[in-house]
Amino acid sequence: MSKKFMISIVDDDEPAREAVSGLVRSLGFVTTVFGSAADFLKAAQLSRTACLIADIQMPRMTGLELYEYLVASGTPIPTILITSCANETAQARALKLGIQCYLTKPLNPEDLLVCIHASIGDGPSRFD
């Protein structure tokens, strides 16, 4: 059932991007990967993306800025932000702006699965 949902992953760090993609695929989802927010924004997959997983710290456009851009352009996508440096202030701001989940790398597969299901409307989020 999960296979019909496209999960897009945006991270400028290729090993991290591929690791997250592998984890999401192992959870039963189809993934597409992008090295930057700009690459994601110009991709055909934008309209098919059910959930976006984006790194917070990226050059030119951060994961949070990408989410804000999508909302402002009228194409909001449920978004999970990931980071290697947890910051409670940034987390609170992101969640207040509508980010579905804010997770710290390395990702816990169970937490990520809960967030994805909450993002696609397939279950409650325990991160509310």
Coordinates of C-alpha atoms in Angstrom, one line a residue:
M1 CA 0.0 0.0 0.0
S2 CA 2.8 2.5 0.8
K3 CA 4.4 2.1 -2.6
K4 CA 2.0 4.6 -4.2
F5 CA 3.4 7.4 -2.1
M6 CA 6.4 9.3 -3.5
I7 CA 8.8 10.6 -0.8
S8 CA 11.3 13.2 -2.1
I9 CA 14.5 13.6 -0.2
V10 CA 16.6 16.9 -0.4
D11 CA 20.0 16.9 1.1
D12 CA 23.3 18.4 -0.2
D13 CA 25.3 15.7 1.5
E14 CA 25.3 12.8 -1.0
P15 CA 26.1 10.0 1.5
A16 CA 23.5 11.3 3.9
R17 CA 20.9 11.7 1.1
E18 CA 21.5 8.1 -0.1
A19 CA 21.4 6.7 3.5
V20 CA 18.0 8.4 4.1
S21 CA 16.7 7.2 0.7
G22 CA 17.8 3.7 1.5
L23 CA 16.1 3.8 4.9
V24 CA 12.8 5.2 3.4
R25 CA 12.8 2.6 0.7
S26 CA 13.4 -0.1 3.3
L27 CA 10.2 1.1 5.0
G28 CA 8.3 0.4 1.8
F29 CA 8.1 3.8 0.0
V30 CA 9.3 5.0 -3.4
T31 CA 11.9 7.8 -3.2
T32 CA 13.4 10.4 -5.4
V33 CA 16.5 12.3 -4.3
F34 CA 17.8 15.8 -4.9
G35 CA 21.1 17.5 -4.0
S36 CA 19.5 20.9 -3.6
A37 CA 16.2 22.7 -3.0
A38 CA 16.6 24.3 -6.5
D39 CA 16.9 20.8 -8.1
F40 CA 13.8 19.7 -6.3
L41 CA 11.8 22.8 -7.3
K42 CA 12.5 22.3 -11.0
A43 CA 11.8 18.6 -11.0
A44 CA 8.7 16.9 -12.4
Q45 CA 8.4 14.9 -9.1
L46 CA 7.3 18.1 -7.3
S47 CA 3.7 17.6 -8.1
R48 CA 3.8 13.9 -7.2
T49 CA 5.6 14.2 -3.9
A50 CA 3.4 13.1 -1.0
C51 CA 6.0 13.9 1.6
L52 CA 9.3 15.8 1.6
I53 CA 12.3 15.0 3.8
A54 CA 14.7 17.9 3.7
D55 CA 18.0 18.6 5.5
I56 CA 17.8 21.9 7.4
Q57 CA 21.3 23.1 6.6
M58 CA 21.9 23.4 2.9
P59 CA 23.6 26.1 0.8
R60 CA 21.5 28.7 -0.9
M61 CA 18.1 27.5 0.4
T62 CA 17.7 25.6 3.7
G63 CA 15.1 22.9 4.3
L64 CA 12.9 25.4 6.3
E65 CA 13.2 28.0 3.5
L66 CA 12.2 25.4 1.0
Y67 CA 9.1 24.6 3.0
E68 CA 8.2 28.3 3.4
Y69 CA 8.7 28.7 -0.4
L70 CA 6.3 25.8 -1.1
V71 CA 3.7 27.2 1.2
A72 CA 4.0 30.7 -0.2
S73 CA 3.7 29.4 -3.7
G74 CA 0.5 27.5 -3.0
T75 CA 2.0 24.1 -3.3
P76 CA 2.5 23.0 0.4
I77 CA 4.0 19.5 0.8
P78 CA 4.0 17.8 4.2
T79 CA 7.6 18.2 5.3
I80 CA 10.0 16.4 7.7
L81 CA 13.1 18.3 8.5
I82 CA 16.3 16.5 9.4
T83 CA 19.4 17.8 11.0
S84 CA 22.7 16.6 12.5
C85 CA 22.7 19.5 15.0
A86 CA 19.6 19.6 17.1
N87 CA 18.4 23.1 18.1
E88 CA 15.4 23.5 20.3
T89 CA 14.7 27.1 19.1
A90 CA 14.8 26.1 15.4
Q91 CA 12.7 23.0 16.1
A92 CA 10.0 25.1 17.9
R93 CA 10.0 27.6 15.0
A94 CA 9.7 24.9 12.4
L95 CA 6.9 23.1 14.1
K96 CA 5.0 26.3 14.6
L97 CA 5.3 27.1 10.9
G98 CA 3.7 23.7 10.0
I99 CA 6.6 21.3 9.6
Q100 CA 5.3 17.8 10.3
C101 CA 8.4 16.5 12.2
Y102 CA 11.9 17.6 13.1
L103 CA 14.3 14.7 13.5
T104 CA 18.0 14.4 14.4
K105 CA 20.4 12.3 12.4
P106 CA 21.1 9.5 12.6
L107 CA 17.4 8.9 12.0
N108 CA 15.5 6.4 14.1
P109 CA 13.6 4.2 11.6
E110 CA 10.5 4.0 13.9
D111 CA 10.4 7.7 14.4
L112 CA 10.8 8.4 10.7
L113 CA 8.0 5.9 9.8
V114 CA 5.6 7.6 12.3
C115 CA 6.4 10.9 10.7
I116 CA 5.9 9.7 7.2
H117 CA 2.6 8.1 8.0
A118 CA 1.5 11.3 9.8
S119 CA 2.6 13.3 6.8
I120 CA 0.6 11.3 4.3
G121 CA -2.4 11.1 6.5
D122 CA -2.0 7.5 7.3
G123 CA -1.7 7.7 11.1
P124 CA -1.3 10.1 14.0
S125 CA 2.0 11.8 14.8
R126 CA 3.5 11.3 18.2
F127 CA 5.5 14.5 17.7
D128 CA 2.6 16.9 18.0

